[in-house]
Short mmCIF file of C-alpha atoms and ligand atoms in Angstrom, two decimals:
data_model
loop_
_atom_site.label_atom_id
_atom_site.label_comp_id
_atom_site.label_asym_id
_atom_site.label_seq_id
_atom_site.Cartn_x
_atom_site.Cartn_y
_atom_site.Cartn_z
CA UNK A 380 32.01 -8.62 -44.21
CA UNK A 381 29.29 -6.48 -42.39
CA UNK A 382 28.28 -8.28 -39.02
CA UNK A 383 24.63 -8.17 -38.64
CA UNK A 384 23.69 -7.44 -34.87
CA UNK A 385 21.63 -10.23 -33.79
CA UNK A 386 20.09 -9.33 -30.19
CA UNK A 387 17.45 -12.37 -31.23
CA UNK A 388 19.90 -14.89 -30.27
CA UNK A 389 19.43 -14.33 -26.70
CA UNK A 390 15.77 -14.89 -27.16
CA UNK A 391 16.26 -18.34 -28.87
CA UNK A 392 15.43 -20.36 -26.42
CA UNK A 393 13.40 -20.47 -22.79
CA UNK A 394 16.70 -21.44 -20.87
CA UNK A 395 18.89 -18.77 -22.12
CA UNK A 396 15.71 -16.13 -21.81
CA UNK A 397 15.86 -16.90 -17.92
CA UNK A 398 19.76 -16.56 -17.79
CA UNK A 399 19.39 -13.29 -19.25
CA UNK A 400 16.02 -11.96 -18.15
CA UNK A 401 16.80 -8.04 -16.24
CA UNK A 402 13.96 -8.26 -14.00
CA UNK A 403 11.92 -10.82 -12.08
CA UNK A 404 9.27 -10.69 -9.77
CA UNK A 405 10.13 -12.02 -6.65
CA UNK A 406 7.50 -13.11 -3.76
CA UNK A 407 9.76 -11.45 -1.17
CA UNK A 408 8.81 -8.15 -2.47
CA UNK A 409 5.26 -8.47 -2.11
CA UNK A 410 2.99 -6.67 0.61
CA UNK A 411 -0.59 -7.78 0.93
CA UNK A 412 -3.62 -5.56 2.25
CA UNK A 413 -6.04 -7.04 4.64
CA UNK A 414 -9.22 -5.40 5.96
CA UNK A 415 -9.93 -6.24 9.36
CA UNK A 416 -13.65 -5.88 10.77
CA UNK A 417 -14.86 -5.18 14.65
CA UNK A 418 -17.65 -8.49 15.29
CA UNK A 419 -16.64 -12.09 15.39
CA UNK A 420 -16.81 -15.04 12.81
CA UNK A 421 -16.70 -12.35 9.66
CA UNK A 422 -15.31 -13.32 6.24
CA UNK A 423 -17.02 -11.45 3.95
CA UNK A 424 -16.29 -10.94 0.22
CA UNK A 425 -15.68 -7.18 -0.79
CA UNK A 426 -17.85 -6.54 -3.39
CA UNK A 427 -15.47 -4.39 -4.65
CA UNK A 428 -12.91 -6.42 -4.87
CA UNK A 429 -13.59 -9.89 -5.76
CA UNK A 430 -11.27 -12.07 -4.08
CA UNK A 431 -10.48 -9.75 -0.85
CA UNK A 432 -12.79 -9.89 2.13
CA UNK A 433 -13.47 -8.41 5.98
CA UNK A 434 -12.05 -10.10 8.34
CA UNK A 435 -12.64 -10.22 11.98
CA UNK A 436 -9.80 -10.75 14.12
CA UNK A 437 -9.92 -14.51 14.97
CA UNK A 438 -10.57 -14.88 10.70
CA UNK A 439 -7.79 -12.89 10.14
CA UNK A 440 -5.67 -14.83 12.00
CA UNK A 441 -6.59 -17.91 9.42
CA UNK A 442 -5.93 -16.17 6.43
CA UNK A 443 -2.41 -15.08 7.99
CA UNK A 444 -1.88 -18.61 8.28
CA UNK A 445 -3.20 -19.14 4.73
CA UNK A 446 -0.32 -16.27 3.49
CA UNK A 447 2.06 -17.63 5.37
CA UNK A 448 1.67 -20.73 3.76
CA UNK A 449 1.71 -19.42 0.28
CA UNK A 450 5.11 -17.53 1.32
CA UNK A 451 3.69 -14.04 1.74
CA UNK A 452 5.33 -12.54 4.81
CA UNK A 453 4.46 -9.06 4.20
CA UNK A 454 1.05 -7.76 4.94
CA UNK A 455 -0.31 -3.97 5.60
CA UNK A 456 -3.23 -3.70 7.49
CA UNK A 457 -6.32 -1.37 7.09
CA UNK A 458 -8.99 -1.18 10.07
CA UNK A 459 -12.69 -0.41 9.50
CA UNK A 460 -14.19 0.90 13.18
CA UNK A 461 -17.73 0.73 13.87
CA UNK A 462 -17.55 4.27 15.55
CA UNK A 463 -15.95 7.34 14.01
CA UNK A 464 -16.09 11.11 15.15
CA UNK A 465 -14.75 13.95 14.36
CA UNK A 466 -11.14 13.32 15.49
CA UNK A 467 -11.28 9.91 14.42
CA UNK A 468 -10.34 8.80 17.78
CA UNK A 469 -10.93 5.35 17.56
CA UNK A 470 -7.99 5.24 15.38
CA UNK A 471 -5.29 6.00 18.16
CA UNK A 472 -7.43 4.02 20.24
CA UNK A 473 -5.74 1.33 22.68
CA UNK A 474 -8.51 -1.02 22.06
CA UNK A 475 -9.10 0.36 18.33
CA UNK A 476 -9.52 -2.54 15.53
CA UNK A 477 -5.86 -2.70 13.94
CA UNK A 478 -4.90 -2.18 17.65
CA UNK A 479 -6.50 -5.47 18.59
CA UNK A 480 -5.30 -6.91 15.27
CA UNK A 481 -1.52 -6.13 15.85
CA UNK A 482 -1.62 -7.85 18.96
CA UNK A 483 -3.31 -11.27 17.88
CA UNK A 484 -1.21 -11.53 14.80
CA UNK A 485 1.95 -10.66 17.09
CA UNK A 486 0.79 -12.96 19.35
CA UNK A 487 0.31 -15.96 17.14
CA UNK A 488 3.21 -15.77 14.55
CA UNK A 489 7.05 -14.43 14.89
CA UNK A 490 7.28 -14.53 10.93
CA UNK A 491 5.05 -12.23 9.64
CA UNK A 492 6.12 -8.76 9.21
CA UNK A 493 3.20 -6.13 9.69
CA UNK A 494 2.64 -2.66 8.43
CA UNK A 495 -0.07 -0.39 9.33
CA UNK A 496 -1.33 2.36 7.30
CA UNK A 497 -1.77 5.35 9.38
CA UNK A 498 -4.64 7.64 8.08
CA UNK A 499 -7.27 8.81 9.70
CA UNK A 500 -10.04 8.54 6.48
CA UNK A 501 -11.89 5.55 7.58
CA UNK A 502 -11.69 6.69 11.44
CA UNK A 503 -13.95 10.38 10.74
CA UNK A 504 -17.70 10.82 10.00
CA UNK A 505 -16.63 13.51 7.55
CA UNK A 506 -14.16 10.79 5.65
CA UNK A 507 -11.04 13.08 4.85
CA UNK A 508 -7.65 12.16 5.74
CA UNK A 509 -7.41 15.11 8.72
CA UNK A 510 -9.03 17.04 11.10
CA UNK A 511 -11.20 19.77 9.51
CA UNK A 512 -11.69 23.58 10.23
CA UNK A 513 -14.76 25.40 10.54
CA UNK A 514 -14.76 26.16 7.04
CA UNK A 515 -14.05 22.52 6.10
CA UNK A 516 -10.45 22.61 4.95
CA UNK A 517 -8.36 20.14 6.55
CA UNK A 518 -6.42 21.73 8.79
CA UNK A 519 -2.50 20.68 8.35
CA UNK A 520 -0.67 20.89 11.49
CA UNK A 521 -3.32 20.11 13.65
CA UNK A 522 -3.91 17.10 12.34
CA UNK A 523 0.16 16.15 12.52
CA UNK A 524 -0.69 15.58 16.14
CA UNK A 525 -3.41 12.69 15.52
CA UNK A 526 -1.19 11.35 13.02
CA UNK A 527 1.85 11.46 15.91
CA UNK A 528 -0.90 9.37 18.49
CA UNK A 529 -2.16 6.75 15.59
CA UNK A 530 1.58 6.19 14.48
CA UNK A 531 2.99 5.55 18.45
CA UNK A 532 -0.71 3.63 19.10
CA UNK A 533 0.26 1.34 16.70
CA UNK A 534 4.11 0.75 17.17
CA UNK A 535 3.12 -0.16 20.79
CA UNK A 536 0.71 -2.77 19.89
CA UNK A 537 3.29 -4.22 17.89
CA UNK A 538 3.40 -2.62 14.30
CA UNK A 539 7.33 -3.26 12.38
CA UNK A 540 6.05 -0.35 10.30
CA UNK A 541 3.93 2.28 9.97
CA UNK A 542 2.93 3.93 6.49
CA UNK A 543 1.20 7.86 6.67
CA UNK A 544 -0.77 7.93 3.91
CA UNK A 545 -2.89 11.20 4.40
CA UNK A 546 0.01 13.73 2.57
CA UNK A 547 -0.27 16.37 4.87
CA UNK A 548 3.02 18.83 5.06
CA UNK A 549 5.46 17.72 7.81
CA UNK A 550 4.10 14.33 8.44
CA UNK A 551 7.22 12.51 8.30
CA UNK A 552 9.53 14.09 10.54
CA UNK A 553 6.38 14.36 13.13
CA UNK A 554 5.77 11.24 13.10
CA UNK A 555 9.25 10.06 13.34
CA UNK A 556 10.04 12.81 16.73
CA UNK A 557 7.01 11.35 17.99
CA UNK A 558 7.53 7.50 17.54
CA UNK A 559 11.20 7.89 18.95
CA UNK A 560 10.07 9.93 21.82
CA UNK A 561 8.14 6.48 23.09
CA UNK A 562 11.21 4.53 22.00
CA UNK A 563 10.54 3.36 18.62
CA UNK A 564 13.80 4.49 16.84
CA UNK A 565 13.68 1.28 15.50
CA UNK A 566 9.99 1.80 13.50
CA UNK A 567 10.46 2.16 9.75
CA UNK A 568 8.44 4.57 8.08
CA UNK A 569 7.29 4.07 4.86
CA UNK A 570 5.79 7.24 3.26
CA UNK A 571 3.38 7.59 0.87
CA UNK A 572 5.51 10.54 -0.62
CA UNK A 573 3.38 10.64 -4.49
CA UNK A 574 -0.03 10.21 -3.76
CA UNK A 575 -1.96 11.00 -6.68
CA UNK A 576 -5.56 12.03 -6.18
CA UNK A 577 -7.21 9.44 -8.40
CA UNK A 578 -10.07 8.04 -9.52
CA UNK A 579 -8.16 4.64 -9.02
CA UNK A 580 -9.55 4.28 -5.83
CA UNK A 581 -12.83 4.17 -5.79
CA UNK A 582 -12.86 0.13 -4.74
CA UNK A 583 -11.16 0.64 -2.29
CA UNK A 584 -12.72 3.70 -0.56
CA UNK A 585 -16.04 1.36 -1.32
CA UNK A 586 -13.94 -1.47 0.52
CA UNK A 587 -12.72 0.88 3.44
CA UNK A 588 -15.81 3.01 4.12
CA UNK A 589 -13.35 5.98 3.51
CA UNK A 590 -15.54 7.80 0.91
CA UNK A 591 -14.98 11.64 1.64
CA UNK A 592 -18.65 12.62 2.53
CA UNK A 593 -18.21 15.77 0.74
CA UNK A 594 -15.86 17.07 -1.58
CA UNK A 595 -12.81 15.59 -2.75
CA UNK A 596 -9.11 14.94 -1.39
CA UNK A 597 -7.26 17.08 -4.30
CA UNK A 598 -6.33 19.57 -1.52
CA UNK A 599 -3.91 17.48 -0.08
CA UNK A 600 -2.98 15.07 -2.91
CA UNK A 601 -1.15 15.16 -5.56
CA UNK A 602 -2.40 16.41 -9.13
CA UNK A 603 -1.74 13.73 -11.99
CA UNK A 604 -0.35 15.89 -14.20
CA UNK A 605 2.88 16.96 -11.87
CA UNK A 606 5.70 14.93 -11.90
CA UNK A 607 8.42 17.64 -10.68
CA UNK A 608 6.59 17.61 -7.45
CA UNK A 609 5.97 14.07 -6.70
CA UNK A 610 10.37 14.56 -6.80
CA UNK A 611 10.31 17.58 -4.78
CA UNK A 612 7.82 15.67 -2.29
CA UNK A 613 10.08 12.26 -2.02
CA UNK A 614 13.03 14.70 -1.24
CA UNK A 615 10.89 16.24 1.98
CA UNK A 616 10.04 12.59 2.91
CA UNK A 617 13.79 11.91 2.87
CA UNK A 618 14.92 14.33 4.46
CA UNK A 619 12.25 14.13 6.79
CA UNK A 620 13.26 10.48 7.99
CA UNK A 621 11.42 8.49 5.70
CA UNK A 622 13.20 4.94 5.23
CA UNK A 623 11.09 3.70 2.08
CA UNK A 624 9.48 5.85 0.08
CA UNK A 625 6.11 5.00 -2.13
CA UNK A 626 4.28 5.88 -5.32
CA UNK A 627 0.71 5.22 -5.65
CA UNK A 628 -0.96 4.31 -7.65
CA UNK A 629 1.55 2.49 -9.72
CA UNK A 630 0.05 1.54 -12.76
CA UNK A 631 -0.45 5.20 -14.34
CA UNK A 632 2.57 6.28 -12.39
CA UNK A 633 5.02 3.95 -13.85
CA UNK A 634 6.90 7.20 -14.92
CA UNK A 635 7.04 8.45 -11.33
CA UNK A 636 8.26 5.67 -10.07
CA UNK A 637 11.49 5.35 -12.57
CA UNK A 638 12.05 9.05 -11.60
CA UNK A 639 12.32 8.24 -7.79
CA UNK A 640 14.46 5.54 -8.73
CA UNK A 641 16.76 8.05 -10.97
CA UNK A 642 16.70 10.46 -8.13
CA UNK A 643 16.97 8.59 -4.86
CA UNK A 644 19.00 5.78 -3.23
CA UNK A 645 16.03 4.18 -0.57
CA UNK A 646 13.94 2.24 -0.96
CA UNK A 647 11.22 2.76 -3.43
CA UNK A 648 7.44 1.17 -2.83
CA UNK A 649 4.75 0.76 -5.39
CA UNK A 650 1.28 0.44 -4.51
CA UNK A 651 -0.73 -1.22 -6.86
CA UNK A 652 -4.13 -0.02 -5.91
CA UNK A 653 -8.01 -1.12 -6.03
CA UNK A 654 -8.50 0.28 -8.83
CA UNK A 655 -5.52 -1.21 -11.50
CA UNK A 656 -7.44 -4.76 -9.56
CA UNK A 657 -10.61 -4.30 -10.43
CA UNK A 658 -9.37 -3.49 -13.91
CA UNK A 659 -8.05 -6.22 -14.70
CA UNK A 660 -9.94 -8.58 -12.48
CA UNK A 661 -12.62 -7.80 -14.63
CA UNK A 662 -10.91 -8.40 -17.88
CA UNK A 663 -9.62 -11.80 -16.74
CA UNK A 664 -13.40 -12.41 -15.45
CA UNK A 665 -15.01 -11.83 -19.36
CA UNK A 666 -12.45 -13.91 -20.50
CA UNK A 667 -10.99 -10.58 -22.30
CA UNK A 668 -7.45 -11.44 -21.51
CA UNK A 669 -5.20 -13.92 -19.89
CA UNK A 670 -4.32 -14.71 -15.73
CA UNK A 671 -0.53 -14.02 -17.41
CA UNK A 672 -1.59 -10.29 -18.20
CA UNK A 673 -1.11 -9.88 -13.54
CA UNK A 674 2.45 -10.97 -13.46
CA UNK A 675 3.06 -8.78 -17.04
CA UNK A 676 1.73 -5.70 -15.10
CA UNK A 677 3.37 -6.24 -11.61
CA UNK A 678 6.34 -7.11 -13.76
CA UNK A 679 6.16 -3.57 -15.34
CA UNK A 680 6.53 -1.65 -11.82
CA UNK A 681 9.50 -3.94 -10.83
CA UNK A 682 10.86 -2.66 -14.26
CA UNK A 683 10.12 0.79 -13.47
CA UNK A 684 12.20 0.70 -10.07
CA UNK A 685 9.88 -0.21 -7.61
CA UNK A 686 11.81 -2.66 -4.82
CA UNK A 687 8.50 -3.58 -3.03
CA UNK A 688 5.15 -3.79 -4.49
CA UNK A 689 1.91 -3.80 -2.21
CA UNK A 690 -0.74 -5.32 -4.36
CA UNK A 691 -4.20 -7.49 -3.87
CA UNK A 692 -2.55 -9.85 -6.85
CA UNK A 693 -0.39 -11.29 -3.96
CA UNK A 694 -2.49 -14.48 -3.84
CA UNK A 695 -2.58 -14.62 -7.37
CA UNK A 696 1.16 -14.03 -8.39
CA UNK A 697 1.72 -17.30 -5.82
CA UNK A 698 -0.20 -19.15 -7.91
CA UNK A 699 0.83 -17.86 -11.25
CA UNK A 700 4.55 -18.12 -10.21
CA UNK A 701 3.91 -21.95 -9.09
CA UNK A 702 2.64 -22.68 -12.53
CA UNK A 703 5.84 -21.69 -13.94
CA UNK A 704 4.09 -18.84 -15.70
C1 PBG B 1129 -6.46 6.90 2.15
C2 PBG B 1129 -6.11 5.68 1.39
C3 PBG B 1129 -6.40 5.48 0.04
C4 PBG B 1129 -6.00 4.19 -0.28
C5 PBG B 1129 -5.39 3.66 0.85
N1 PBG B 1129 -5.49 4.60 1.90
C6 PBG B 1129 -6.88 6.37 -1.02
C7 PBG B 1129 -7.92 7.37 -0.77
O1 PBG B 1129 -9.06 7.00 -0.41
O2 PBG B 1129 -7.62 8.55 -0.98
C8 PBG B 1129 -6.22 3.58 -1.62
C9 PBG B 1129 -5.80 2.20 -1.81
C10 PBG B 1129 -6.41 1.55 -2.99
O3 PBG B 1129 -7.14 2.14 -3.79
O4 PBG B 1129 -6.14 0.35 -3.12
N2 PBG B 1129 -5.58 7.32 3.09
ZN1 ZN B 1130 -6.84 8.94 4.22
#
């Protein structure tokens, strides 16, 4: 007799789904961004992203406590300054906003594990990720050095990790010569190897105040239609010193992020970004499809490969994961 092959048995009931389920989401491998504000007594909304806000330091410390509560440890932190320059310098600034952050949330909790996104975007008048040349190119290995400064700025006031996110050549293995230098051999870097430049972030740059004022960022990130690169650039990253290594965004990149995982054995980050929010945000907002449709997406990077996932759905997964969803 022929034995029909009957993979729907292991789908026959809820019980046996869970005992056999490959992938789960886990709230341990969740990072959440914050946006932290000079000025006192700010919680403000982001337009942009309904559901995030501004904080001011003394606020931020209460929604800390709020994540902690919820059993999100992991945060990354993005500072908007009230001054910027040229150099940005108010990003390797002692008394610079995620400076002052760092410290507070150091000061007030032992269990929450920070990361700081080192860029220099939201820090210049001219809003690109570097230090421009006359001709308005940003100029690679001179801006390495402000990258070094922002990176050992924020280890000192108290950053577990620090995450480059600007994709200039070299960035890696400066940053990690310059951290260990001032003693920080024990800083992770996370690197922000495949950064695509995308449309995908347009809430956030709206969020951030990071909107290039001219041009675009396509000089120094990545094309969407390369994948053999974003592989060539994780290798650099690794070899460079990079401990985790990121693709972003993760939605459109799901591809990208399988390939890291084919290819390398560290660490591999996702981030979810403004954009893939907003999307579906919206959606869930005209009633166009279910809360259920978050977890089904983050779900879909875990599948991919990704180990950690940074994503404004943190909040929301909690929730979702509580209801037994
Ligand atoms: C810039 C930076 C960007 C994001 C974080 N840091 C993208 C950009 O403006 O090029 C995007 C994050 C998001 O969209 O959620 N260094
Ligand atoms: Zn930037």
């Amino acid at each position: 007799m022929d034995l029909i092959k009957r993979p729907r048995r292991l789908r026959s009931s809820g019980l046996l789904r869970d005992l056999v389920r490959e992938t789960e989401i886990n709230l341990k491998d969740l990072v959440y961004p914050l946006f932290v504000v000079e000025g006192e007594g700010i919680k403000t909304e982001i337009p942009s992203l309904p559901g995030n806000y501004h904080f001011s330091v003394n606020e931020l410390l209460e929604e800390v406590e709020v994540l902690r509560g919820l059993g999100i440890r992991y945060i990354i932190l993005f500072g908007l300054p009230d001054i910027k320059d040229e150099v940005g310098s108010e990003a390797y600034s002692d008394s610079g906003i995620v400076q002052r952050a760092l410290r507070a949330i150091k000061e007030n909790f032992k269990d929450v594990y920070v990361i700081t996104d080192i860029c220099m975007c939201q820090y210049t008048e001219h809003g690109h990720c570097g230090i421009l040349t006359e001709c308005g190119y940003v100029h690679n290995d001179e801006t390495l050095k402000y990258l070094g400064k922002i990176a050992v700025s924020h280890a000192k006031a108290g950053a577990d990790m620090v995450a480059p996110s600007d994709m200039m050549d070299g960035r890696i293995g400066f940053i990690r010569e310059a951290l260990d230098k001032e003693g920080f051999e024990g800083v992770p870097i996370m690197a922000y190897s495949a950064k695509y430049a995308s449309s995908y972030y347009g809430p956030f740059r709206e969020a951030a105040h990071s909107a290039p004022a001219f041009g675009d960022r396509k000089s120094y990130q990545m094309d969407p239609g390369n994948s053999d690169e974003a592989v060539r650039e994780g290798a650099l990253d690794i070899e460079e010193g990079a401990d985790i290594i990121m693709v972003k965004p993760a939605l459109s990149y799901l591809d990208i992020i399988r390939r890291f995982r084919d290819n390398f054995d560290v660490p591999i980050a996702a981030y979810s970004v403004s954009g893939e929010y907003a999307m579906l945000k919206l959606a869930i907002e005209k009633g166009l499809m279910k809360e259920d449709v978050i977890l089904e997406t983050t779900l879909s990077m875990k599948r991919a490969g990704a180990d950690i996932i940074i994503t404004y759905f943190a909040k929301d997964i909690v929730r979702l994961l509580k209801q037994g969803k």
